[in-house]
Short mmCIF file of C-alpha atoms and ligand atoms in Angstrom, two decimals:
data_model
loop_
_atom_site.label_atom_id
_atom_site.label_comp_id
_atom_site.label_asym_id
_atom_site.label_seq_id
_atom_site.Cartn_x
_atom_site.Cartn_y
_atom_site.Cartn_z
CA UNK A 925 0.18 -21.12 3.69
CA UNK A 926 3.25 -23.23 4.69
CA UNK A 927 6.24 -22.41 6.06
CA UNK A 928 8.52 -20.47 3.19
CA UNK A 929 11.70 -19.46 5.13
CA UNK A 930 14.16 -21.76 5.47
CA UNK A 931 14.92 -22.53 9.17
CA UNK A 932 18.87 -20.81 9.50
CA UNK A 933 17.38 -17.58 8.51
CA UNK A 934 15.16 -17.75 11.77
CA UNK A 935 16.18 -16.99 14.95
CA UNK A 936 14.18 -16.48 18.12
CA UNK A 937 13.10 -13.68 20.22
CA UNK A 938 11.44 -13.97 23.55
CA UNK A 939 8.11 -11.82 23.85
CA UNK A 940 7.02 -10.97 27.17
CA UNK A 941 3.69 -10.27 26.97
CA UNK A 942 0.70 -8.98 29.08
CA UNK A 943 -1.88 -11.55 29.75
CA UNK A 944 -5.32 -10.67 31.42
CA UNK A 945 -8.74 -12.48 30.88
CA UNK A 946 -11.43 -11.51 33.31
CA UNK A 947 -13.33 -14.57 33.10
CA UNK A 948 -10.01 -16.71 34.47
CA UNK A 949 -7.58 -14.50 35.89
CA UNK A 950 -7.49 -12.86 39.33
CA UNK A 951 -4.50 -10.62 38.16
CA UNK A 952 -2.76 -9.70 35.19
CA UNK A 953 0.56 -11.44 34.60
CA UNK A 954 3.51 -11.26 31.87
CA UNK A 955 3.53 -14.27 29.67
CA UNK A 956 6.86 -15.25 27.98
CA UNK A 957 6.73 -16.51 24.68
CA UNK A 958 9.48 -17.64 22.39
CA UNK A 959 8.82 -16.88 18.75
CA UNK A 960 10.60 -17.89 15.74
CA UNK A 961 11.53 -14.42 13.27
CA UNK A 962 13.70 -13.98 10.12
CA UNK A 963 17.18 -12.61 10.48
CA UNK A 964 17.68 -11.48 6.91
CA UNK A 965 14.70 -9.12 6.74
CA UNK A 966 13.16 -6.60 9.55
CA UNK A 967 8.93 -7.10 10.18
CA UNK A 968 6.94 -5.79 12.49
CA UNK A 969 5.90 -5.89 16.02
CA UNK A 970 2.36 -6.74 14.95
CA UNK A 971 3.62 -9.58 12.87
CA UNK A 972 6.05 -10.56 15.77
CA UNK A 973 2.69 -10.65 17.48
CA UNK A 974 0.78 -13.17 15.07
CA UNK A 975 3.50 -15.07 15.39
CA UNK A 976 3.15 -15.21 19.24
CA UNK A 977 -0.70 -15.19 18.27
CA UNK A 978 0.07 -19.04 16.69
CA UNK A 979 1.32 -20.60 19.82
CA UNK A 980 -1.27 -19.01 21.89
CA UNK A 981 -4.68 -18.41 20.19
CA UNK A 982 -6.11 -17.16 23.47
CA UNK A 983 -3.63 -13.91 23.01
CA UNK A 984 -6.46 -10.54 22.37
CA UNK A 985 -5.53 -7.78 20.50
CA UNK A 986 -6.75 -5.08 18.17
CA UNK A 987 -5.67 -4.39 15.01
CA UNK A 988 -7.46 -4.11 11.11
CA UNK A 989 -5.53 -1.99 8.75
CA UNK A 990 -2.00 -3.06 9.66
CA UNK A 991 -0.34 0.09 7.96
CA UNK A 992 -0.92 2.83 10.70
CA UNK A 993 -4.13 4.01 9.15
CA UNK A 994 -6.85 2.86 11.48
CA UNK A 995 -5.14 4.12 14.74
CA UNK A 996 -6.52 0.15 16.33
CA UNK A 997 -3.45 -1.50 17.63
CA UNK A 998 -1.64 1.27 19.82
CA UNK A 999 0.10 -0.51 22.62
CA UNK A 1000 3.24 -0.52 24.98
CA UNK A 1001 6.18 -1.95 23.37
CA UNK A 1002 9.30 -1.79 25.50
CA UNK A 1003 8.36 0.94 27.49
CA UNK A 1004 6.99 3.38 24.59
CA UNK A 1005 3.90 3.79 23.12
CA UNK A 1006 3.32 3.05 19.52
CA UNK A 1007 1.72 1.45 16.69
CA UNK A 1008 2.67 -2.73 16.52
CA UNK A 1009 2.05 -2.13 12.63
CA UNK A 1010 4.16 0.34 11.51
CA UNK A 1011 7.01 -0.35 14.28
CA UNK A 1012 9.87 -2.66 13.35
CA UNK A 1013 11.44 -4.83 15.18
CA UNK A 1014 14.68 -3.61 14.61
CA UNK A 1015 13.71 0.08 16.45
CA UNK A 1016 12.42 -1.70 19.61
CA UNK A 1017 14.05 -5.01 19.99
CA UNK A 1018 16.43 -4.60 23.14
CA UNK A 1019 19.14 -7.42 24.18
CA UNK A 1020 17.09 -10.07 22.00
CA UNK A 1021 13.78 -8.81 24.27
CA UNK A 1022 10.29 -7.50 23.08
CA UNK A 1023 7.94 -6.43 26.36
CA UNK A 1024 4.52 -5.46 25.25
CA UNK A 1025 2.00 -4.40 27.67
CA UNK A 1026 -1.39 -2.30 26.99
CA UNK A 1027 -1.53 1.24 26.80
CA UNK A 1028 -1.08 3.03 30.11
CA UNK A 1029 -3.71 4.25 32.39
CA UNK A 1030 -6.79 3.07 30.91
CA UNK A 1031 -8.67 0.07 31.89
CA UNK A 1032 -7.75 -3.19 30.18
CA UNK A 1033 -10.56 -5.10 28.77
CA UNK A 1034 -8.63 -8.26 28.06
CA UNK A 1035 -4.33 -8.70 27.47
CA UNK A 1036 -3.65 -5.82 25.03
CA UNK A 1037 -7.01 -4.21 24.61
CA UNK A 1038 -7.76 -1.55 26.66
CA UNK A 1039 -11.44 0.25 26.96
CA UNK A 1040 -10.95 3.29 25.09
CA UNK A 1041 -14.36 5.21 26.63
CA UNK A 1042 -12.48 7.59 28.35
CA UNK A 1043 -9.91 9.07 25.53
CA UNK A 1044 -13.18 8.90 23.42
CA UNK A 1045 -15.57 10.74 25.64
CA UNK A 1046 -12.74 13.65 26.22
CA UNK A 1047 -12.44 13.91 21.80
CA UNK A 1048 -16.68 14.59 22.19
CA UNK A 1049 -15.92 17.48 24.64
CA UNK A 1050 -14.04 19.41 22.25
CA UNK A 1051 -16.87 19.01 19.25
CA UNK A 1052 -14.58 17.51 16.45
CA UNK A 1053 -16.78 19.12 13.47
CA UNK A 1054 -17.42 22.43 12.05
CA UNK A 1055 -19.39 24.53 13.45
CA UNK A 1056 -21.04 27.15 11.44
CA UNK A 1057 -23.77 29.53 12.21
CA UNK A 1058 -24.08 31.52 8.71
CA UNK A 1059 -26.12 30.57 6.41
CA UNK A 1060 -24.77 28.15 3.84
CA UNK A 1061 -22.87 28.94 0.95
CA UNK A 1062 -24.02 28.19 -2.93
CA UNK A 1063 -21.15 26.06 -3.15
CA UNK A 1064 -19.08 24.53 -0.40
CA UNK A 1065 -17.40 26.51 2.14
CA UNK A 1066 -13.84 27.11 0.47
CA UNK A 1067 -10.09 27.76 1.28
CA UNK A 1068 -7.40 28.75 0.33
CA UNK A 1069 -4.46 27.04 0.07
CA UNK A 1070 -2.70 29.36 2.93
CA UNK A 1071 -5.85 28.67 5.05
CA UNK A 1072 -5.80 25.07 3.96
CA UNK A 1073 -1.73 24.81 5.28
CA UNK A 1074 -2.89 25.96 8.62
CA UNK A 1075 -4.67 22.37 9.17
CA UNK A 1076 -1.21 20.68 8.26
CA UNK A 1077 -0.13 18.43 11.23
CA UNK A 1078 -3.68 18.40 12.64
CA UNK A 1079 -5.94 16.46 10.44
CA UNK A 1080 -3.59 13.47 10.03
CA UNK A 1081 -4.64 12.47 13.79
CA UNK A 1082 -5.83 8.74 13.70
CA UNK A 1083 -6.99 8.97 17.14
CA UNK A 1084 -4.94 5.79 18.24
CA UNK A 1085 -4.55 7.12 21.47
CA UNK A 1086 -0.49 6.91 22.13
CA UNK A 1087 -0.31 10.31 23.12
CA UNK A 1088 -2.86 10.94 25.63
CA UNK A 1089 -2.09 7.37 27.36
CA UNK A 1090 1.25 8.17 27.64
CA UNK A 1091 1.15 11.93 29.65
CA UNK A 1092 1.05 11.87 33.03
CA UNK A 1093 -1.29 14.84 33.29
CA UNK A 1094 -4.02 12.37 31.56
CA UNK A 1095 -2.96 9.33 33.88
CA UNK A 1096 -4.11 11.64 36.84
CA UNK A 1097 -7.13 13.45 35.59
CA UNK A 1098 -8.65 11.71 32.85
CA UNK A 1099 -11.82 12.90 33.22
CA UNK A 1100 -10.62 16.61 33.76
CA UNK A 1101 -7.58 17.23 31.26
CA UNK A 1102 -8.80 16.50 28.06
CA UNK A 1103 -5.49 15.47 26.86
CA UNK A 1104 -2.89 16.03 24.18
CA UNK A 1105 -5.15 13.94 21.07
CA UNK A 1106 -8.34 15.46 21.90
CA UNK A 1107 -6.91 19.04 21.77
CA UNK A 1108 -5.20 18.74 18.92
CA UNK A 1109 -8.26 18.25 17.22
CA UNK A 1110 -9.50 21.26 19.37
CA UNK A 1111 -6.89 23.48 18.17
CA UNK A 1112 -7.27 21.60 14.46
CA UNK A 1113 -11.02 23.04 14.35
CA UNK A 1114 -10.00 26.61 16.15
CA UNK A 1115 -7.25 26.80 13.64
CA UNK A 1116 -10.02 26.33 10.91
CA UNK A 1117 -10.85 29.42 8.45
CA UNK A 1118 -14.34 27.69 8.09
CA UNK A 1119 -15.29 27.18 11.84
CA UNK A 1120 -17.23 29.95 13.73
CA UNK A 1121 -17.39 28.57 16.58
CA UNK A 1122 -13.86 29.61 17.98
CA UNK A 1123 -15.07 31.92 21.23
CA UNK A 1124 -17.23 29.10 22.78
CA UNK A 1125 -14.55 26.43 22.09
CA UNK A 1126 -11.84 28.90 23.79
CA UNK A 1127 -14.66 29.30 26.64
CA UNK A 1128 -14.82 25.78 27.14
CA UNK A 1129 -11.16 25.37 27.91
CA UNK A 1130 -10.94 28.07 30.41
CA UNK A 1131 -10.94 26.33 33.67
CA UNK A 1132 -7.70 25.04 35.07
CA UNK A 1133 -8.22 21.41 33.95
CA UNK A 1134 -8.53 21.07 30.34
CA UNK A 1135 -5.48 22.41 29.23
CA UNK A 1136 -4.09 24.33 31.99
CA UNK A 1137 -2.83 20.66 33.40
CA UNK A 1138 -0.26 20.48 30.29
CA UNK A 1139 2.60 21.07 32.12
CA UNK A 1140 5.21 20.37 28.14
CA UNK A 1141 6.45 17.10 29.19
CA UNK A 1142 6.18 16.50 25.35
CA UNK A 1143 5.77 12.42 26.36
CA UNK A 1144 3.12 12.86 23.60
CA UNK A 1145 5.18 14.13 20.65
CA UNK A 1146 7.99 11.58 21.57
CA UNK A 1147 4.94 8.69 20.93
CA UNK A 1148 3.54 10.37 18.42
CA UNK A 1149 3.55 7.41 15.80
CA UNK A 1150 1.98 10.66 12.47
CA UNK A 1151 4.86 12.60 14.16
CA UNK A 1152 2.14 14.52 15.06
CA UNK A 1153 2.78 17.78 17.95
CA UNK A 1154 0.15 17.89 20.28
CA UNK A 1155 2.56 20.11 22.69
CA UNK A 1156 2.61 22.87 19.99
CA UNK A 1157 -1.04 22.52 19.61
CA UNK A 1158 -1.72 23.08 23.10
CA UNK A 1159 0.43 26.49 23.38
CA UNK A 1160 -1.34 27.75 20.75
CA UNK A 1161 -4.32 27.19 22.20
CA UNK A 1162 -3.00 28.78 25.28
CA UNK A 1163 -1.73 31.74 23.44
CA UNK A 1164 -5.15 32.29 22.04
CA UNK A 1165 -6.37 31.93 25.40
CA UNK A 1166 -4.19 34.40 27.16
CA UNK A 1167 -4.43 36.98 24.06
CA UNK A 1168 -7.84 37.68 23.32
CA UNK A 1169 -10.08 40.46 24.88
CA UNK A 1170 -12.54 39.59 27.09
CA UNK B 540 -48.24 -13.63 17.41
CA UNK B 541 -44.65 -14.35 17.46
CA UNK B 542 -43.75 -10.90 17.81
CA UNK B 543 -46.27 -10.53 20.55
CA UNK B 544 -44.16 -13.46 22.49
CA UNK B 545 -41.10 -11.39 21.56
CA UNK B 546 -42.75 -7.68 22.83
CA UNK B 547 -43.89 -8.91 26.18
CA UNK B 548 -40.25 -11.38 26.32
CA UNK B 549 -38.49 -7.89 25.88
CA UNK B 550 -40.51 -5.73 28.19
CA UNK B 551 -40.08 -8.07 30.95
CA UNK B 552 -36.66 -8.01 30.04
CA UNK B 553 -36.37 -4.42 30.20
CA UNK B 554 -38.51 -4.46 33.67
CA UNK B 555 -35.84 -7.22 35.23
CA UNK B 556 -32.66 -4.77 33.36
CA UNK B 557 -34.80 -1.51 35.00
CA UNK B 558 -35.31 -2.91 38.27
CA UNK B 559 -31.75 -4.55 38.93
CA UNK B 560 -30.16 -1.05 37.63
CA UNK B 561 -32.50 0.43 40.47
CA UNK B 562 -31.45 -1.72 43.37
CA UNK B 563 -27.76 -1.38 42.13
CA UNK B 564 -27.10 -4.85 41.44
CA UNK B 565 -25.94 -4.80 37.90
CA UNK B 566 -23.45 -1.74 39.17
CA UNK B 567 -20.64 -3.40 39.84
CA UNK B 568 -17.38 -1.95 41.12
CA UNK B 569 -14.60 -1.58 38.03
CA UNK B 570 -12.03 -3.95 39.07
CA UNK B 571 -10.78 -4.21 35.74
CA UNK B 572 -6.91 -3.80 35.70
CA UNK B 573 -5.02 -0.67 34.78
CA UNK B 574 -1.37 -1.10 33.65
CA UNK B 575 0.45 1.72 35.22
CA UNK B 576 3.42 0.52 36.24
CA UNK B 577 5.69 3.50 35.92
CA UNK B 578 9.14 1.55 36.04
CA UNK B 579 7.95 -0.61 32.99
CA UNK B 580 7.35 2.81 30.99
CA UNK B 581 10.32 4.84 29.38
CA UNK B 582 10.19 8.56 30.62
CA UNK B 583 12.13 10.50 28.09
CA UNK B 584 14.43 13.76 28.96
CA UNK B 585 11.90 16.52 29.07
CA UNK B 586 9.76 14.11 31.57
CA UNK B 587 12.01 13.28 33.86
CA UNK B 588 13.32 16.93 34.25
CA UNK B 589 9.87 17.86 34.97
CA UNK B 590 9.28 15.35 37.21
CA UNK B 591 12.35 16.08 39.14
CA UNK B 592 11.54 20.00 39.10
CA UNK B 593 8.37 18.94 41.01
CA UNK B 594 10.56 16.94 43.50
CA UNK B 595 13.07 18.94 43.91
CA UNK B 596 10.91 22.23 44.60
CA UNK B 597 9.00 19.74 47.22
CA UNK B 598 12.25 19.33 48.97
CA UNK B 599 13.21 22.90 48.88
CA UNK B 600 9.88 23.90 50.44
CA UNK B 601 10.48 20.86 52.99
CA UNK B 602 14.06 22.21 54.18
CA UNK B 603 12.85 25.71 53.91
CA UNK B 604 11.82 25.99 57.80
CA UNK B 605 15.60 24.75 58.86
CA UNK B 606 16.83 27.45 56.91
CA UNK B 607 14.76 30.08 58.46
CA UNK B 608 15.32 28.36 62.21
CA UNK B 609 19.08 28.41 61.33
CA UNK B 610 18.92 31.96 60.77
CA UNK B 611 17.08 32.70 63.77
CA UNK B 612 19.95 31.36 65.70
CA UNK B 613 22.47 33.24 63.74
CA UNK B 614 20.57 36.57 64.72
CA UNK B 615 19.90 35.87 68.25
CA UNK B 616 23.62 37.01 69.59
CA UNK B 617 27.03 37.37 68.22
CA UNK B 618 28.12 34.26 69.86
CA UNK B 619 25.62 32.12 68.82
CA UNK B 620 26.72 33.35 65.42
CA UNK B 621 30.26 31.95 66.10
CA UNK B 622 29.13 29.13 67.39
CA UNK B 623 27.03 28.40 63.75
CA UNK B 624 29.90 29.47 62.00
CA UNK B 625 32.18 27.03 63.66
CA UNK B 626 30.18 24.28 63.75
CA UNK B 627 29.57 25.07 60.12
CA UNK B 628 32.79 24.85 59.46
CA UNK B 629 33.94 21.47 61.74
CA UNK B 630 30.78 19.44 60.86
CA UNK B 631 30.60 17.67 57.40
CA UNK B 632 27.22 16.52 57.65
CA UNK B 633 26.17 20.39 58.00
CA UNK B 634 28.18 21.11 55.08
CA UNK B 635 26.57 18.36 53.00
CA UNK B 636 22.74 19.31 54.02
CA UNK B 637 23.43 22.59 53.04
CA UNK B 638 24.63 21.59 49.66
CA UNK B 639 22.07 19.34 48.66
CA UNK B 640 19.43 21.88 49.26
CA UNK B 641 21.74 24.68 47.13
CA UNK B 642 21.75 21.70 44.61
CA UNK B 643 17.82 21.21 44.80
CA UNK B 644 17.64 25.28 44.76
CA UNK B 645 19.56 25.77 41.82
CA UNK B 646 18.15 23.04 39.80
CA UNK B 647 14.33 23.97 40.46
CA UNK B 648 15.25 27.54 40.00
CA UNK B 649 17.19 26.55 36.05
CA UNK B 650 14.17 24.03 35.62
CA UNK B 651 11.63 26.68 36.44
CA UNK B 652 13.41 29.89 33.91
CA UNK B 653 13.22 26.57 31.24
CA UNK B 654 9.84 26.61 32.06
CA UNK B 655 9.21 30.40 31.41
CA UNK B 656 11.25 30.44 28.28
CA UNK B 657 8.88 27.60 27.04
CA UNK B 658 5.61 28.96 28.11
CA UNK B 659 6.58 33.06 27.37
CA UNK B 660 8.73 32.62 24.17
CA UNK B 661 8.00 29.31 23.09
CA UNK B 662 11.29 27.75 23.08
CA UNK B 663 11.71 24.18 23.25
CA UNK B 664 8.27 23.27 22.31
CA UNK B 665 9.92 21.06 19.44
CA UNK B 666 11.23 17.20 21.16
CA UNK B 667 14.89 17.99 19.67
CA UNK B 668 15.15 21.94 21.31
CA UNK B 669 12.91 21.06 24.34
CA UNK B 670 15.07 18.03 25.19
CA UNK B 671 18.17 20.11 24.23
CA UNK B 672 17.18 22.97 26.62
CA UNK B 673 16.51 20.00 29.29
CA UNK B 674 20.20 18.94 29.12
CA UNK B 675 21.19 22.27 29.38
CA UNK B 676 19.64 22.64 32.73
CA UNK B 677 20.72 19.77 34.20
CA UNK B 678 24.37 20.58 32.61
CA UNK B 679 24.03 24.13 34.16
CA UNK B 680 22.87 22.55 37.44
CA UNK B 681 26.04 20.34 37.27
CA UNK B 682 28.65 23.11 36.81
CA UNK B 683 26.99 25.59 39.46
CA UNK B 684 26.65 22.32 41.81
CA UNK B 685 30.54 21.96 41.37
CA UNK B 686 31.14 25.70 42.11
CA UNK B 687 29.03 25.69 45.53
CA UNK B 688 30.86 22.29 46.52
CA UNK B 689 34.10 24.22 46.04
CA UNK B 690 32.70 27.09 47.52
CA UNK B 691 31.51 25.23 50.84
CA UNK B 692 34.48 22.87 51.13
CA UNK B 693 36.85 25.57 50.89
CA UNK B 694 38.36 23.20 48.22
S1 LIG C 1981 -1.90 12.84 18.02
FE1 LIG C 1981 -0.71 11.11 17.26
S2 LIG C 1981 -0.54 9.75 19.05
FE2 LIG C 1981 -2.18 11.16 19.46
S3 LIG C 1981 -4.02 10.10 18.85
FE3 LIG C 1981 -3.35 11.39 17.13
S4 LIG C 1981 -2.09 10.05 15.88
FE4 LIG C 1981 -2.31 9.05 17.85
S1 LIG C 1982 3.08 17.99 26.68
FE1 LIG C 1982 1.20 18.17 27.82
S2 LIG C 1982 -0.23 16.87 26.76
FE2 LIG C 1982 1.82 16.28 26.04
S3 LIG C 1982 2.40 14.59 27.39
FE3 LIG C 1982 3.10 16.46 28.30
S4 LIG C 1982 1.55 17.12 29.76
FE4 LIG C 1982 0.69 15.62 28.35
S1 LIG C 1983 -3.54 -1.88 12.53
FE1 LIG C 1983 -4.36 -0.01 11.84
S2 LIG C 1983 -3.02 1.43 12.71
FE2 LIG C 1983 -2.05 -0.45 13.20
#
């Protein structure tokens, strides 16, 4: 497709930009790179990033559904973690400057994509399904609506993994603190009316690593790009914790 | 035949894989690169009032033992007393110390009843009240700071 915008309604931004490809570089470095975008309409930091993507093919990053549905192209930009997709320029752009880096803490495969394994193995640790030992219904196992709203601000998760590589409790302990995405889906499937599984999953999270490392820096709802509350999740988890009988 | 070549291809495949895992030469150290540069990464309110509650209880528990030694000169005779007292009083370094730990003290012990509220009650467990409930302790920690400046100044 050619070139539609006439060139006064461009002006340029300077992308700094982390650059690291195992198979060349020692060390990762920041790569500036000057990129023509339109003044009379706002886009997007992943389009920013195409753009960038044009002068320098070699630049690596994930992305597929480009409307903050897929939860694939969580990154840095300026200092906060987000989606590029569904963040516009206009929110992030400081003094004319766009930094993007990879998320923080986890290792980086190549520029902006990181190796997920850990976030991913701490989700399986907290058994994201139902769990149901009675014997199965003649129809599906229903709700209603009340029990339905409890799931409200759980489900919507897209696992993009903003949150938990953004809290410093996870940056530490990965492998111990499960972090705020994966229990949010713990407390979504505790919080279900279906799951009857609830004593083992509170069992599991009894040992002071898990959860107990959430100390409410709330880092994770201020990334959040579902506005999701992770923080809320977690106390009442805890609350469920402290208040049943042993 | 073919797949014959490819069976006994892939089992001596699998023997080289097996026996290189063994002697630990496919384990390679991680050396990818990990970007955790904390003064590229915004901290918002709430984090940086934790973090400094952490600190600043550190530094309490650090000057702790000078407190307790200058005490145990203060109780060892009536003149050594005086002789705090006065150099209390004549020495603005002293003065200072002493009000940067009051500081310290008064801002974990704000930053830690925040913390009780939150975990007890839970307030502030929302970005907008938690973040509001931050600035109130450091605005609290402000206006008592002022009052023990006053207070130890003799201003
Ligand atoms: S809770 Fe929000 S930030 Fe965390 S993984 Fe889910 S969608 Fe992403
Ligand atoms: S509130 Fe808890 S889970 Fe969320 S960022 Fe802070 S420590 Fe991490
Ligand atoms: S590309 Fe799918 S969430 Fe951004």
């Amino acid at each position: 497709m050619s070139q539609v915008i006439p060139v006064e309604q461009l002006k340029s931004l300077t992308m700094s930009i982390y650059r690291y490809d195992p198979s060349v570089d020692e060390k990762p470095y920041m790569q500036d790179i000057v990129i023509e975008v339109p003044t009379d309409k706002d886009i997007m930091v992943l389009d920013a990033l195409h753009l960038a993507k044009d002068q320098e093919p070699s630049l690596s990053y994930r992305r597929s559904c480009r409307e903050g549905v897929c939860g694939s192209d969580g990154m840095n930009i300026n200092g906060k973690n987000g989606l590029a997709c569904v963040t516009p320029l206009s929110e992030v752009v400081k003094r004319n400057k766009l930094t993007i880096r990879p998320m923080p803490g986890l290792p980086v495969v190549r520029d902006l994509i990181v190796d997920m394994k850990q976030f991913f193995d701490q989700l399986e640790k907290v058994k994201p399904y139902l769990i149901t030992n009675s014997d199965n219904p003649e129809i599906e196992r229903t709700q209603s609506p009340e029990e339905r709203e409890e799931l409200d601000g759980l489900y919507e998760c897209i696992l993009c993994g903003c949150c938990s590589t953004s809290c410093p409790s996870f940056w530490w302990n990965p492998d111990k603190f499960l972090g705020p995405a994966a229990l949010l889906q713990s407390w979504r499937f505790i919080a279900d009316s279906r799951d009857e599984a609830t004593e083992e999953r509170l069992d599991a999270l009894e040992d002071s690593f898990s959860l107990y490392r959430c100390h409410g820096i709330m880092n994770c709802v201020s990334v959040c790009p579902k506005g999701l509350n992770p923080t809320e999740a977690i106390s009442n988890i805890r609350n469920k914790l402290i208040n049943r009988e042993k | 035949m073919v797949f014959d070549d490819l069976r006994n291809y892939n089992e001596s495949a699998l023997n080289a894989l097996t026996k290189a895992i063994s002697t630990k030469k496919v384990i390679e150290k991680d050396n990818r690169p990990v970007n955790l540069n904390l003064l590229t990464i915004n901290l918002p309110i709430i984090g940086l009032s934790s973090i400094l509650h952490r600190i600043s209880g550190l530094a309490v528990f650090i000057c702790f033992p000078l407190l307790v030694w200058l005490l145990s000169i203060s109780l060892e005779s009536e003149k050594r007393f005086s002789d705090l007292q006065n150099s209390f009083q004549e020495m603005v370094l002293f003065k200072l110390v002493i009000f940067l730990i009051f500081v310290g003290f008064i801002y974990h012990l704000l930053a830690g009843v925040k913390k009780l509220l939150s975990e007890v009650f839970g307030f502030g467990e929302t970005l907008k009240s938690g973040s509001l409930l931050s600035w109130t302790v450091f605005g609290l920690t402000f206006v008592m700071s002022f009052m023990v400046l006053f207070k130890i100044f003799n201003l």
